[in-house]
XYZ file of C-alpha atoms in Angstrom:
776
model
C 38.491 2.301 32.602
C 36.628 1.320 29.444
C 37.864 2.388 26.051
C 35.525 4.284 23.759
C 35.046 1.158 21.647
C 34.269 -0.914 24.737
C 31.682 1.678 25.752
C 29.715 1.684 22.521
C 29.914 -2.101 22.331
C 28.641 -2.526 25.906
C 25.052 -3.757 25.598
C 24.416 -3.172 29.319
C 24.738 0.597 28.926
C 21.894 2.937 27.907
C 21.547 3.456 24.169
C 22.250 7.177 24.431
C 25.558 6.539 26.182
C 26.667 3.969 23.636
C 25.786 6.241 20.714
C 27.515 9.236 22.312
C 30.685 7.202 22.762
C 30.624 6.060 19.152
C 29.930 9.576 17.865
C 32.909 10.876 19.836
C 35.126 8.409 18.007
C 33.904 9.195 14.492
C 35.405 11.577 11.962
C 33.193 13.830 9.850
C 33.637 11.490 6.883
C 32.657 8.476 8.981
C 29.571 10.270 10.209
C 28.561 11.280 6.697
C 29.063 7.695 5.547
C 26.245 6.578 7.843
C 23.806 8.770 5.915
C 24.600 7.204 2.531
C 23.769 4.022 0.670
C 24.882 1.890 -2.237
C 22.988 -0.114 -4.855
C 24.778 -2.741 -6.921
C 22.698 -2.712 -10.080
C 22.966 -4.910 -13.180
C 24.939 -3.383 -16.003
C 21.946 -3.158 -18.340
C 20.083 -1.146 -15.706
C 22.723 1.536 -15.872
C 22.378 1.899 -19.622
C 18.808 1.090 -20.613
C 15.863 2.991 -19.203
C 13.576 0.173 -20.330
C 15.005 -2.006 -17.565
C 14.655 0.493 -14.729
C 13.135 -0.760 -11.486
C 13.196 2.750 -10.013
C 12.389 6.084 -11.678
C 15.157 7.398 -13.952
C 17.639 4.820 -12.644
C 19.601 4.997 -15.894
C 20.091 8.752 -15.394
C 22.161 8.125 -12.276
C 24.640 5.679 -13.781
C 28.391 5.880 -13.419
C 28.789 6.719 -9.734
C 31.619 5.651 -7.426
C 32.501 1.994 -6.986
C 31.276 0.004 -3.994
C 34.796 -0.063 -2.596
C 34.994 3.735 -2.742
C 31.513 4.214 -1.312
C 32.137 2.100 1.795
C 35.611 3.267 2.808
C 34.270 5.497 5.597
C 31.232 3.387 6.421
C 27.773 2.967 4.912
C 24.264 3.613 6.123
C 22.264 1.240 3.890
C 22.789 -1.606 1.444
C 20.109 -1.176 -1.197
C 18.089 -4.135 -2.476
C 20.606 -6.970 -2.410
C 17.759 -9.392 -3.195
C 15.224 -7.493 -5.260
C 17.407 -6.303 -8.142
C 18.314 -9.468 -10.065
C 17.093 -13.085 -9.811
C 19.058 -14.946 -7.156
C 18.088 -18.109 -5.324
C 17.538 -17.605 -1.592
C 20.928 -19.152 -0.843
C 22.669 -17.006 -3.463
C 20.961 -13.847 -2.253
C 21.803 -14.504 1.360
C 25.438 -15.247 0.576
C 25.649 -12.118 -1.556
C 24.341 -9.961 1.289
C 26.718 -11.599 3.757
C 29.655 -10.840 1.477
C 28.570 -7.224 1.049
C 28.245 -6.790 4.793
C 31.666 -8.331 5.366
C 33.149 -5.847 2.908
C 31.406 -2.912 4.607
C 32.630 -4.001 8.045
C 36.192 -4.557 6.845
C 36.389 -1.289 4.929
C 35.440 1.157 7.686
C 37.757 1.758 10.632
C 35.056 1.156 13.258
C 33.597 -1.959 11.655
C 30.008 -0.685 11.595
C 27.653 -2.815 9.456
C 25.051 -1.385 7.088
C 21.280 -1.651 7.303
C 20.017 -3.914 4.519
C 16.663 -2.789 3.158
C 14.302 -4.385 0.658
C 10.860 -3.838 -0.819
C 8.123 -5.923 0.809
C 4.771 -4.503 -0.231
C 3.283 -7.753 -1.529
C 5.811 -10.010 0.144
C 9.586 -10.156 0.415
C 10.663 -8.959 -3.042
C 13.022 -11.761 -3.931
C 12.986 -14.821 -6.120
C 10.915 -17.672 -4.736
C 9.168 -15.795 -1.924
C 5.408 -15.918 -1.432
C 3.683 -13.062 -3.216
C 0.591 -11.937 -1.345
C -2.279 -9.872 -2.765
C -1.630 -6.254 -3.720
C -2.363 -3.563 -1.116
C -5.640 -2.586 -2.780
C -6.778 -6.168 -2.105
C -5.857 -5.763 1.576
C -8.318 -2.915 1.652
C -10.968 -5.154 0.087
C -10.647 -7.657 2.951
C -11.577 -5.038 5.581
C -9.688 -7.376 7.910
C -6.734 -5.857 9.820
C -5.893 -9.164 11.521
C -5.204 -10.788 8.151
C -2.901 -7.950 7.150
C -0.995 -8.015 10.436
C -0.467 -11.759 10.192
C 0.745 -11.410 6.591
C 3.240 -8.708 7.599
C 4.583 -10.872 10.412
C 5.225 -13.692 7.952
C 6.918 -11.336 5.497
C 9.131 -9.926 8.222
C 10.124 -13.357 9.526
C 11.238 -14.405 6.046
C 13.206 -11.187 5.552
C 14.881 -11.378 8.947
C 16.262 -14.865 8.438
C 17.796 -13.653 5.177
C 19.635 -10.792 6.882
C 17.310 -7.933 5.879
C 16.643 -5.290 8.523
C 14.234 -2.792 6.995
C 11.255 -3.115 4.679
C 10.199 -0.248 2.417
C 6.501 -0.721 3.174
C 3.623 -0.032 3.726
C 2.204 2.528 1.278
C -0.213 4.795 3.164
C -1.243 7.058 0.308
C -5.026 7.489 0.281
C -6.421 7.031 -3.238
C -7.608 10.314 -4.724
C -7.606 9.694 -8.491
C -8.253 6.248 -9.958
C -6.198 7.056 -13.051
C -2.980 7.063 -11.004
C -0.907 3.978 -11.750
C -0.084 3.297 -8.127
C -3.692 2.909 -6.966
C -2.897 -0.819 -6.687
C -0.283 0.001 -4.022
C -2.771 1.877 -1.863
C -5.270 0.331 0.541
C -8.151 2.415 -0.695
C -9.761 5.826 -0.650
C -10.691 6.163 3.020
C -8.178 7.335 5.658
C -9.757 5.308 8.479
C -9.609 2.064 6.503
C -6.025 2.782 5.437
C -5.089 3.727 9.000
C -6.507 0.547 10.535
C -4.669 -1.666 8.067
C -1.491 0.427 8.325
C -1.284 -0.024 12.088
C -1.788 -3.778 11.666
C 0.909 -4.064 8.972
C 3.489 -2.006 10.858
C 2.951 -3.928 14.085
C 3.163 -7.254 12.265
C 6.365 -6.437 10.393
C 8.105 -4.874 13.391
C 7.022 -7.637 15.779
C 9.010 -9.946 13.509
C 12.121 -7.806 14.006
C 12.105 -5.905 10.694
C 11.612 -2.138 10.681
C 8.706 -0.807 8.610
C 8.864 2.303 6.412
C 5.809 4.460 5.803
C 5.478 5.914 2.334
C 5.031 8.255 0.647
C 4.913 11.231 3.015
C 2.887 13.094 1.851
C 0.233 13.815 -0.778
C 1.723 11.619 -3.528
C -1.577 9.995 -4.595
C -3.277 13.339 -5.323
C -1.081 14.242 -8.284
C -2.555 16.356 -11.064
C -4.371 14.249 -13.680
C -3.238 11.078 -11.913
C 0.286 11.355 -13.355
C 3.196 9.855 -11.492
C 5.482 12.485 -9.902
C 3.126 15.267 -10.988
C 2.495 18.301 -8.764
C -0.198 18.105 -6.114
C -2.699 20.939 -5.861
C -3.995 20.441 -2.350
C -4.691 22.763 0.528
C -3.704 22.211 4.161
C -7.207 21.071 5.181
C -7.234 18.118 2.787
C -3.721 17.204 3.898
C -4.641 17.317 7.565
C -8.005 15.563 7.334
C -7.484 13.015 4.547
C -3.792 12.466 3.791
C -2.078 12.720 7.181
C -4.250 10.474 9.421
C -2.892 7.042 8.362
C 0.699 8.277 8.773
C -0.049 9.812 12.149
C -1.694 6.639 13.419
C 1.212 4.465 12.262
C 3.601 6.779 14.117
C 1.607 7.198 17.326
C -0.104 3.822 17.642
C 2.285 1.417 15.932
C 5.617 3.129 16.692
C 6.897 2.863 13.149
C 10.684 3.064 12.845
C 11.084 4.778 9.471
C 9.314 7.109 7.036
C 9.960 7.783 3.340
C 9.143 11.052 1.605
C 6.901 11.634 -1.410
C 8.240 12.571 -4.840
C 5.462 14.992 -5.776
C 5.533 18.623 -4.724
C 2.537 19.790 -2.661
C 1.447 23.316 -3.505
C 5.011 24.003 -4.630
C 6.706 22.404 -1.616
C 8.873 19.348 -2.310
C 8.603 16.906 0.635
C 12.260 15.815 0.368
C 13.217 19.385 1.232
C 10.287 20.279 3.499
C 11.219 21.168 7.057
C 7.508 21.598 7.744
C 6.679 18.002 6.808
C 9.800 16.117 7.894
C 10.494 17.993 11.112
C 7.601 20.168 12.275
C 4.769 17.746 11.520
C 6.432 14.344 11.686
C 8.741 14.901 14.650
C 7.464 18.029 16.359
C 3.740 17.268 16.340
C 3.574 13.484 16.169
C 6.691 12.580 18.161
C 8.333 10.426 15.501
C 11.840 9.436 16.619
C 12.963 7.085 13.841
C 14.781 7.703 10.575
C 13.524 9.509 7.487
C 14.830 7.849 4.323
C 14.676 9.340 0.848
C 12.604 7.827 -1.886
C 15.063 6.825 -4.569
C 16.947 9.870 -5.915
C 14.368 12.271 -4.502
C 17.114 14.322 -2.865
C 18.779 14.789 -6.251
C 15.379 15.612 -7.740
C 15.346 18.775 -5.606
C 17.913 20.016 -8.093
C 17.078 18.231 -11.343
C 13.276 18.035 -11.198
C 11.883 20.488 -8.632
C 14.626 23.062 -9.277
C 14.641 24.362 -5.703
C 18.393 23.713 -5.329
C 21.115 24.987 -7.641
C 23.145 21.764 -7.701
C 23.450 18.306 -6.129
C 25.354 19.515 -3.067
C 22.795 22.244 -2.399
C 20.023 19.663 -2.706
C 21.747 17.497 -0.121
C 22.067 20.370 2.351
C 18.452 21.445 1.818
C 17.161 17.931 2.443
C 19.370 17.193 5.453
C 18.415 20.475 7.101
C 14.755 19.728 6.418
C 14.969 16.473 8.384
C 16.143 13.801 5.948
C 18.448 11.212 7.501
C 19.491 8.757 4.782
C 19.834 9.249 1.042
C 18.644 6.284 -1.009
C 19.370 4.327 -3.119
C 22.905 5.691 -3.566
C 24.971 8.474 -2.079
C 24.729 11.301 -4.573
C 23.581 14.596 -3.069
C 24.950 13.596 0.365
C 28.418 12.847 -1.025
C 30.065 16.070 0.217
C 28.471 16.615 3.636
C 31.774 16.428 5.512
C 33.268 19.066 3.220
C 30.187 21.253 3.796
C 30.715 21.139 7.565
C 34.365 22.087 7.192
C 33.527 25.006 4.894
C 30.828 26.290 7.226
C 28.007 25.606 4.754
C 26.501 23.014 7.114
C 26.111 23.182 10.887
C 27.779 20.101 12.344
C 24.894 19.600 14.766
C 22.548 19.076 11.813
C 24.826 16.313 10.551
C 25.255 14.825 14.033
C 21.504 14.758 14.649
C 20.877 12.622 11.570
C 23.833 10.351 12.384
C 22.534 9.756 15.915
C 19.185 8.648 14.489
C 20.812 6.183 12.097
C 23.084 4.789 14.795
C 20.115 4.472 17.152
C 18.343 2.398 14.525
C 21.413 0.205 14.019
C 21.710 -0.221 17.776
C 18.058 -1.315 17.992
C 18.786 -3.944 15.342
C 21.806 -5.240 17.234
C 24.242 -4.103 14.552
C 26.422 -2.293 17.107
C 26.721 -5.271 19.441
C 30.230 -6.724 19.768
C 29.211 -10.230 18.704
C 27.180 -9.236 15.632
C 28.277 -10.735 12.361
C 26.363 -11.115 9.095
C 26.422 -14.907 9.231
C 24.403 -15.031 12.458
C 21.255 -14.910 10.342
C 22.291 -18.043 8.463
C 19.822 -20.656 9.686
C 20.936 -23.696 7.698
C 21.589 -24.435 4.074
C 18.032 -24.067 2.826
C 15.489 -21.383 3.562
C 11.845 -21.837 2.576
C 10.382 -18.488 1.536
C 7.191 -19.920 0.052
C 6.079 -22.241 2.822
C 2.773 -24.087 3.016
C 1.802 -21.808 5.890
C 2.549 -18.709 3.795
C 0.520 -20.168 0.945
C -2.439 -20.936 3.169
C -2.447 -17.364 4.431
C -2.101 -15.978 0.913
C -5.111 -18.098 -0.126
C -7.219 -16.826 2.755
C -6.323 -13.219 1.939
C -7.178 -13.745 -1.727
C -10.513 -15.338 -0.876
C -11.500 -12.578 1.543
C -10.569 -9.854 -0.932
C -12.777 -10.998 -3.836
C -15.872 -8.843 -4.270
C -19.198 -9.976 -5.720
C -20.712 -6.906 -7.372
C -23.632 -8.412 -9.274
C -25.303 -11.812 -9.396
C -28.450 -12.514 -11.366
C -28.808 -16.003 -9.855
C -26.077 -17.457 -12.065
C -23.397 -17.910 -9.405
C -22.204 -20.214 -8.052
C -21.696 -21.988 -11.375
C -23.758 -25.185 -11.418
C -21.774 -27.511 -13.669
C -22.809 -26.103 -17.059
C -22.360 -28.630 -19.853
C -20.407 -26.095 -21.913
C -18.433 -23.287 -20.296
C -16.539 -20.668 -22.301
C -13.609 -19.034 -20.494
C -12.565 -15.924 -22.368
C -10.036 -13.137 -21.921
C -6.321 -12.510 -21.352
C -6.466 -12.692 -17.536
C -7.657 -16.298 -17.559
C -4.390 -17.788 -18.794
C -1.836 -15.270 -17.436
C -1.111 -15.672 -13.690
C 1.058 -12.536 -13.673
C -2.199 -10.557 -13.625
C -2.675 -11.798 -10.055
C 0.443 -9.937 -8.916
C 1.137 -6.291 -8.187
C 3.790 -4.060 -9.688
C 6.087 -4.534 -6.676
C 5.929 -8.316 -6.772
C 9.316 -9.765 -7.665
C 7.747 -11.492 -10.669
C 6.497 -8.295 -12.293
C 9.039 -5.890 -10.817
C 12.198 -7.787 -11.734
C 11.804 -11.362 -12.922
C 9.682 -10.639 -16.010
C 12.736 -8.883 -17.527
C 14.926 -11.969 -17.151
C 12.713 -15.060 -17.407
C 10.844 -16.937 -20.087
C 7.225 -15.887 -20.518
C 5.759 -18.854 -18.614
C 8.289 -18.775 -15.768
C 6.986 -16.722 -12.852
C 9.697 -17.423 -10.281
C 7.115 -18.905 -7.925
C 4.467 -21.587 -8.597
C 1.126 -20.185 -9.760
C -2.049 -21.604 -11.248
C -4.029 -19.586 -13.767
C -7.754 -18.952 -13.444
C -8.324 -21.269 -16.411
C -6.338 -24.141 -14.907
C -7.944 -23.633 -11.509
C -11.423 -23.846 -13.046
C -10.453 -27.064 -14.829
C -9.421 -28.522 -11.455
C -12.679 -27.581 -9.701
C -14.753 -30.665 -8.760
C -17.917 -28.591 -9.285
C -17.039 -28.305 -12.993
C -15.900 -31.889 -13.493
C -18.755 -32.528 -15.905
C -18.310 -29.328 -17.889
C -16.664 -28.977 -21.257
C -14.423 -25.908 -20.889
C -13.312 -24.040 -24.002
C -10.808 -21.182 -23.785
C -10.371 -18.238 -26.141
C -7.950 -15.434 -25.272
C -9.683 -12.891 -27.517
C -7.278 -9.956 -27.072
C -4.133 -8.977 -25.209
C -3.856 -6.367 -22.456
C -2.388 -3.596 -24.579
C -1.895 -4.978 -28.091
C -4.566 -3.496 -30.367
C -4.842 -6.673 -32.460
C -8.503 -7.734 -32.247
C -8.318 -10.682 -34.620
C -8.987 -13.111 -31.763
C -12.379 -11.624 -30.896
C -14.163 -13.749 -33.523
C -12.877 -16.930 -31.867
C -14.038 -15.655 -28.481
C -17.486 -14.868 -29.862
C -17.775 -18.354 -31.347
C -16.786 -19.921 -28.016
C -19.401 -17.831 -26.207
C -22.145 -18.730 -28.698
C -21.456 -22.429 -28.221
C -21.547 -22.184 -24.417
C -24.258 -22.130 -21.766
C -22.235 -19.639 -19.718
C -19.301 -17.385 -20.619
C -16.755 -16.290 -18.021
C -14.918 -13.236 -19.366
C -11.746 -12.282 -17.501
C -10.230 -8.864 -18.249
C -8.143 -6.244 -16.479
C -4.522 -5.336 -15.800
C -1.019 -6.690 -16.178
C 1.177 -4.760 -13.760
C 4.509 -3.274 -14.776
C 6.759 -0.252 -14.383
C 6.924 3.079 -16.197
C 4.552 2.211 -19.018
C 5.538 -1.462 -19.324
C 2.187 -2.485 -17.872
C -1.383 -1.268 -17.568
C -1.114 -0.705 -13.805
C 1.754 0.094 -11.471
C 4.334 2.817 -10.930
C 4.364 5.146 -13.929
C 1.485 3.278 -15.629
C -1.071 6.069 -15.453
C -4.129 6.306 -17.708
C -6.082 9.115 -19.355
C -9.466 7.622 -18.484
C -11.036 4.545 -16.906
C -11.790 2.545 -20.026
C -10.590 -1.049 -20.004
C -6.998 -1.251 -21.351
C -6.368 -2.078 -24.994
C -9.224 -3.786 -26.846
C -10.649 -5.525 -23.786
C -13.748 -3.321 -23.829
C -14.510 -4.437 -27.377
C -14.045 -8.057 -26.304
C -16.593 -7.677 -23.495
C -19.042 -5.961 -25.845
C -18.708 -8.721 -28.440
C -19.341 -11.513 -25.935
C -22.320 -9.721 -24.391
C -23.800 -9.292 -27.867
C -24.025 -13.097 -28.253
C -26.733 -13.220 -25.608
C -24.947 -15.983 -23.700
C -25.193 -15.360 -19.931
C -21.882 -13.709 -19.095
C -19.924 -13.548 -15.845
C -17.527 -10.623 -16.009
C -14.401 -11.134 -13.876
C -12.282 -8.041 -13.323
C -8.664 -8.739 -12.262
C -7.289 -5.233 -11.846
C -5.118 -2.845 -9.876
C -7.547 0.061 -10.169
C -11.304 0.380 -10.651
C -12.461 0.657 -14.253
C -15.728 2.073 -15.570
C -18.325 -0.687 -15.984
C -21.394 1.431 -16.588
C -21.892 0.426 -20.206
C -21.573 -3.294 -19.404
C -23.149 -3.913 -16.013
C -26.845 -4.225 -16.854
C -26.158 -6.777 -19.582
C -24.013 -9.099 -17.451
C -25.307 -12.053 -15.472
C -22.708 -11.436 -12.756
C -19.680 -9.275 -12.016
C -16.750 -10.176 -9.778
C -14.112 -7.595 -8.872
C -10.751 -9.019 -7.906
C -7.847 -6.705 -7.039
C -4.568 -8.519 -7.870
C -5.112 -11.467 -5.504
C -1.556 -12.839 -5.298
C -0.065 -16.272 -5.960
C -3.217 -18.064 -4.810
C -5.496 -15.892 -6.907
C -6.391 -18.514 -9.499
C -7.711 -21.122 -7.045
C -9.359 -18.419 -4.918
C -11.290 -17.035 -7.895
C -12.273 -20.511 -9.028
C -13.530 -21.192 -5.519
C -15.718 -18.094 -5.567
C -17.078 -18.843 -9.056
C -18.066 -22.382 -8.086
C -19.302 -21.574 -4.590
C -16.607 -23.284 -2.532
C -15.896 -19.815 -1.192
C -18.603 -17.375 -0.154
C -17.285 -13.930 -1.189
C -16.931 -11.357 1.584
C -14.779 -8.614 0.026
C -15.893 -4.985 0.001
C -14.876 -2.168 -2.310
C -12.009 -0.048 -0.904
C -12.529 2.224 -3.930
C -15.665 2.917 -5.923
C -16.482 1.405 -9.325
C -17.144 4.343 -11.675
C -20.216 4.463 -13.865
C -18.504 6.378 -16.678
C -14.907 6.667 -17.872
C -14.304 10.335 -17.020
C -15.143 12.766 -14.278
C -11.996 12.107 -12.267
C -10.797 12.547 -9.641
C -13.634 11.714 -7.284
C -14.027 9.425 -4.301
C -16.844 8.784 -1.861
C -15.412 11.424 0.512
C -17.394 14.042 -1.354
C -19.196 17.160 -0.231
C -22.772 17.767 -1.364
C -21.541 19.877 -4.273
C -19.164 17.092 -5.326
C -22.050 14.580 -5.338
C -25.058 14.552 -7.665
C -26.676 17.994 -7.943
C -29.566 18.069 -10.390
C -30.038 21.367 -12.197
C -26.415 22.398 -11.652
C -24.557 20.184 -14.127
C -25.375 17.504 -16.649
C -22.570 15.300 -15.304
C -23.436 12.751 -12.607
C -20.317 11.716 -10.663
C -22.050 9.019 -8.622
C -20.458 5.572 -8.889
C -21.912 2.407 -10.325
C -20.954 0.614 -7.086
C -20.155 2.657 -3.959
C -17.302 2.478 -1.476
C -17.754 -0.428 0.926
C -20.078 -2.388 -1.359
C -19.894 -6.145 -1.812
C -22.504 -8.878 -2.042
C -22.586 -12.510 -0.898
C -24.138 -15.907 -1.591
C -26.135 -15.466 1.600
C -28.176 -12.544 2.904
C -27.533 -10.121 5.756
C -29.690 -7.640 7.606
C -28.476 -4.817 9.842
C -31.032 -3.446 12.278
C -31.788 -2.300 15.832
C -29.457 0.676 15.832
C -29.077 2.057 19.331
C -27.128 5.012 20.743
C -25.967 4.985 24.345
C -26.552 8.751 24.549
C -28.437 11.367 22.617
C -26.046 14.107 23.714
C -22.340 14.100 24.469
C -19.836 16.801 25.338
C -17.176 17.913 22.875
C -14.743 15.578 24.656
C -17.286 12.837 25.337
C -17.824 9.302 24.071
C -20.863 7.563 22.590
C -21.502 3.883 21.968
C -23.271 3.070 18.714
C -24.536 -0.508 18.378
C -26.534 -2.537 15.878
C -27.490 -6.138 15.201
C -26.279 -7.963 12.103
C -28.054 -11.174 11.129
C -27.368 -13.818 8.503
C -30.773 -14.267 6.874
C -29.603 -16.723 4.218
C -29.003 -20.440 3.980
C -25.205 -20.619 4.327
C -22.461 -19.149 6.447
C -20.712 -15.961 5.409
C -19.139 -12.716 6.555
C -20.548 -9.204 6.503
C -18.616 -5.986 7.057
C -20.697 -3.782 9.338
C -19.789 -0.186 8.526
C -20.357 2.897 10.678
C -20.456 6.302 8.996
C -20.903 9.733 10.531
C -22.426 12.824 8.989
C -22.246 16.443 10.194
C -25.445 18.454 9.635
C -23.847 21.924 9.759
C -20.199 22.935 10.131
C -18.065 26.019 9.613
C -16.265 24.442 6.639
C -17.574 22.233 3.832
C -17.285 18.590 4.852
C -17.916 15.215 3.198
C -21.504 14.007 3.155
C -20.352 11.179 5.390
C -17.154 9.456 6.405
C -16.242 5.981 7.623
C -15.824 6.035 11.402
C -15.600 2.311 12.142
C -16.062 -1.180 10.706
C -16.110 -4.808 11.775
C -15.979 -7.970 9.686
C -18.447 -10.381 11.268
C -18.538 -14.111 10.496
C -22.032 -15.585 10.865
C -23.519 -19.007 10.306
C -26.924 -19.285 8.639
C -29.543 -17.837 10.979
C -26.963 -16.455 13.410
C -26.880 -12.846 14.595
C -24.442 -10.718 16.578
C -24.498 -7.375 18.263
C -21.758 -4.998 17.105
C -20.868 -1.983 19.256
C -18.650 0.932 18.198
C -17.163 3.239 20.841
C -16.868 6.671 19.243
C -15.003 9.561 20.848
C -16.005 13.106 19.924
C -12.526 13.487 18.413
C -13.752 11.247 15.567
C -15.914 14.165 14.426
C -13.042 16.652 14.499
C -11.821 18.575 11.472
C -9.544 21.438 10.489
C -11.553 24.618 11.049
C -11.378 28.024 9.437
C -8.600 29.020 11.832
C -6.418 26.154 10.637
C -6.725 24.488 14.048
C -8.340 21.089 14.603
C -11.651 21.450 16.403
C -14.672 19.543 17.627
C -17.726 21.620 16.861
C -21.051 21.227 18.686
C -24.134 20.419 16.659
C -26.232 17.648 15.162
C -24.565 14.495 13.850
C -25.981 11.379 12.239
C -24.776 7.845 12.877
C -25.392 5.596 9.860
C -24.780 1.847 9.963
C -24.990 -0.474 6.980
C -23.199 -2.557 4.386
C -21.694 0.204 2.205
C -21.372 3.979 2.085
C -24.759 4.156 0.315
C -26.569 1.116 1.794
C -27.289 2.528 5.249
C -30.710 1.477 6.471
C -29.997 2.125 10.148
C -29.525 5.757 11.179
C -29.972 7.863 14.304
C -29.123 11.456 15.216
C -27.138 12.627 18.220
C -25.891 15.987 19.403
C -22.532 17.270 20.576
C -23.051 20.059 23.079
C -20.954 22.787 24.649
C -18.426 25.184 23.179
C -16.100 24.611 20.252
C -13.110 22.630 21.535
C -9.650 22.960 20.044
C -8.219 19.441 19.840
C -4.710 18.958 21.180
C -2.118 16.772 19.501
C -2.605 13.079 20.152
C -6.353 12.949 19.519
C -8.363 9.731 19.543
C -8.124 8.303 16.018
C -9.415 4.758 16.414
C -12.901 3.353 16.964
C -12.861 0.297 19.247
C -15.344 -2.419 18.281
C -16.855 -5.175 20.412
C -19.175 -8.038 19.458
C -21.568 -10.164 21.449
């Protein structure tokens, strides 16, 4: 006869039986312990809001000690690596010691889940930092993103980390929002495709992914972080939910994190509708829901829907929350609540079973598990040559050529002026959640980035194509400092040059310590600081000017574009960004990136994305304001030419549950090899609710040699035309539709109509959400 402990340790038994045996053994306090977490933060973080790496971290100082927090067990260890600079060996040893303390302190010896941020790479000192998420969107290449995630996960796993707090699936709605750089763009299909690839890649490595932020976070009023979201159920269902649903259904994601912002007055951390009815009831999610940091407490202190911390904890747990992060605050008295009758024990037990199931999947409940099993030798390489090569490829494929008046590639000008703050500061290549910008910049010297990086300026100096050029650098201005005394030097450098390369944009930070990133929101889309004046001054010299944007969001370029010789848009390209940009400027790399967000013509008129109805687009005679972009969603040029033609539909009519194949030929008409993103959009002629003019239904990145052509075929199910009708139900409506194929949302030379016939069909849960693509 097996003991209870032998039963839950027996790996040959079904998971449910093992968990049931363990639950039978646990006290209420031990169960509640599995729903909590602990974050060992530096002392200055507890006292100085300027050093926060999470919102209002200083507000929650002075909690229980680690020893007190772990006495009945612990659900999660929070950010053992990504809080202070530690070498890989130091970080790994620290986590091992924490786990050993957790195991020793609780009667049953249950380890904790160790989680870490991993949006642009494993957030720890010395790890490869890949491009920001907005740059993933610019690649339009899910395979690249999946391969990156697998590498990130493999590095995390060998360091003892079990769960990554990524990816961000918020669909961009307002470019002023500071966290645009963390999104993959403004289209739910693009975000969904990349999300599925990232989740599969990370989880195939053995690390659990965490979707965030569920839901509506990116649509905050005026683009302000944590601001309320004024959004109806139709926009939620048709624009915000799809990437999350796909990651749950198609990729089997293991964890989901809630959004901070309230949606039409409903705070997601306390929303039974979102966390239980939608996520679990409709989509079949069976993993854990973890709280964004302190969001459970915010139900009391910020949203004011709970009278105190304990009430906030009960509200969130009953809504479907499983684990409070980053520390146990509102969940501290759950056992007492069960004993007093304020909390149904089954609600507590349900959450505990989910956490234990996750730990069992990770092997943490196996009898031979110990934290030193992950120790794979004395040294661990987190910035390998293979990682670097992949980071370079991602950077290269994400760079977007917006304009080129036959000046690029640069042809060894005798005198080249390189101007602007981005040229000499490699930190501009990195996102807010890179370790360098998120943590290390608060501890290190200005020129120490924690990982080797080459600036744009240094990379240009190393380019063989510019070996004969005299390169002069002038910074001109800073990112935010209003001192413009350096503009005169920049102007002089430009006047003395044959070509000027002006690099401007963002330096990511947190809560106002940068121009982009969490809490770094803007009032309009003017270039930060005095960078606009710098661009104007250089353009006024008459020297042919290449404008290089290194940013986390799109900025208005309408007043500059026509006077530039070329424009390159680069979205925070990661540690290999300098060489990648130099390669594009000199022609070693043929740019193939496409815009995952639009480039605005003017600084205001926000929010507004390409998913616009006719009234939201240009309407002459109705308003004097023209919201159309300078460069549309999906746009990006090349050093070769492409032509998309011969659009063909397999059918002219399909049923409301039918399928149509839409194919076209893409040809490289230029003199060198390159890649084109063939984009399929659909438009609905008449529908019962107002719909976007068109929406992305499929895409394929096609590599072609000079003179080569390929046939691209999209298989489109009628579900891809579905929407939330007047009844609130998802429907496919019969009628006339247009298939449009081209190179951006506005460059669509190939178009054909087809009809969906029959009666209106109500679409059941589990609809077709992908568009398979084949090439020949």
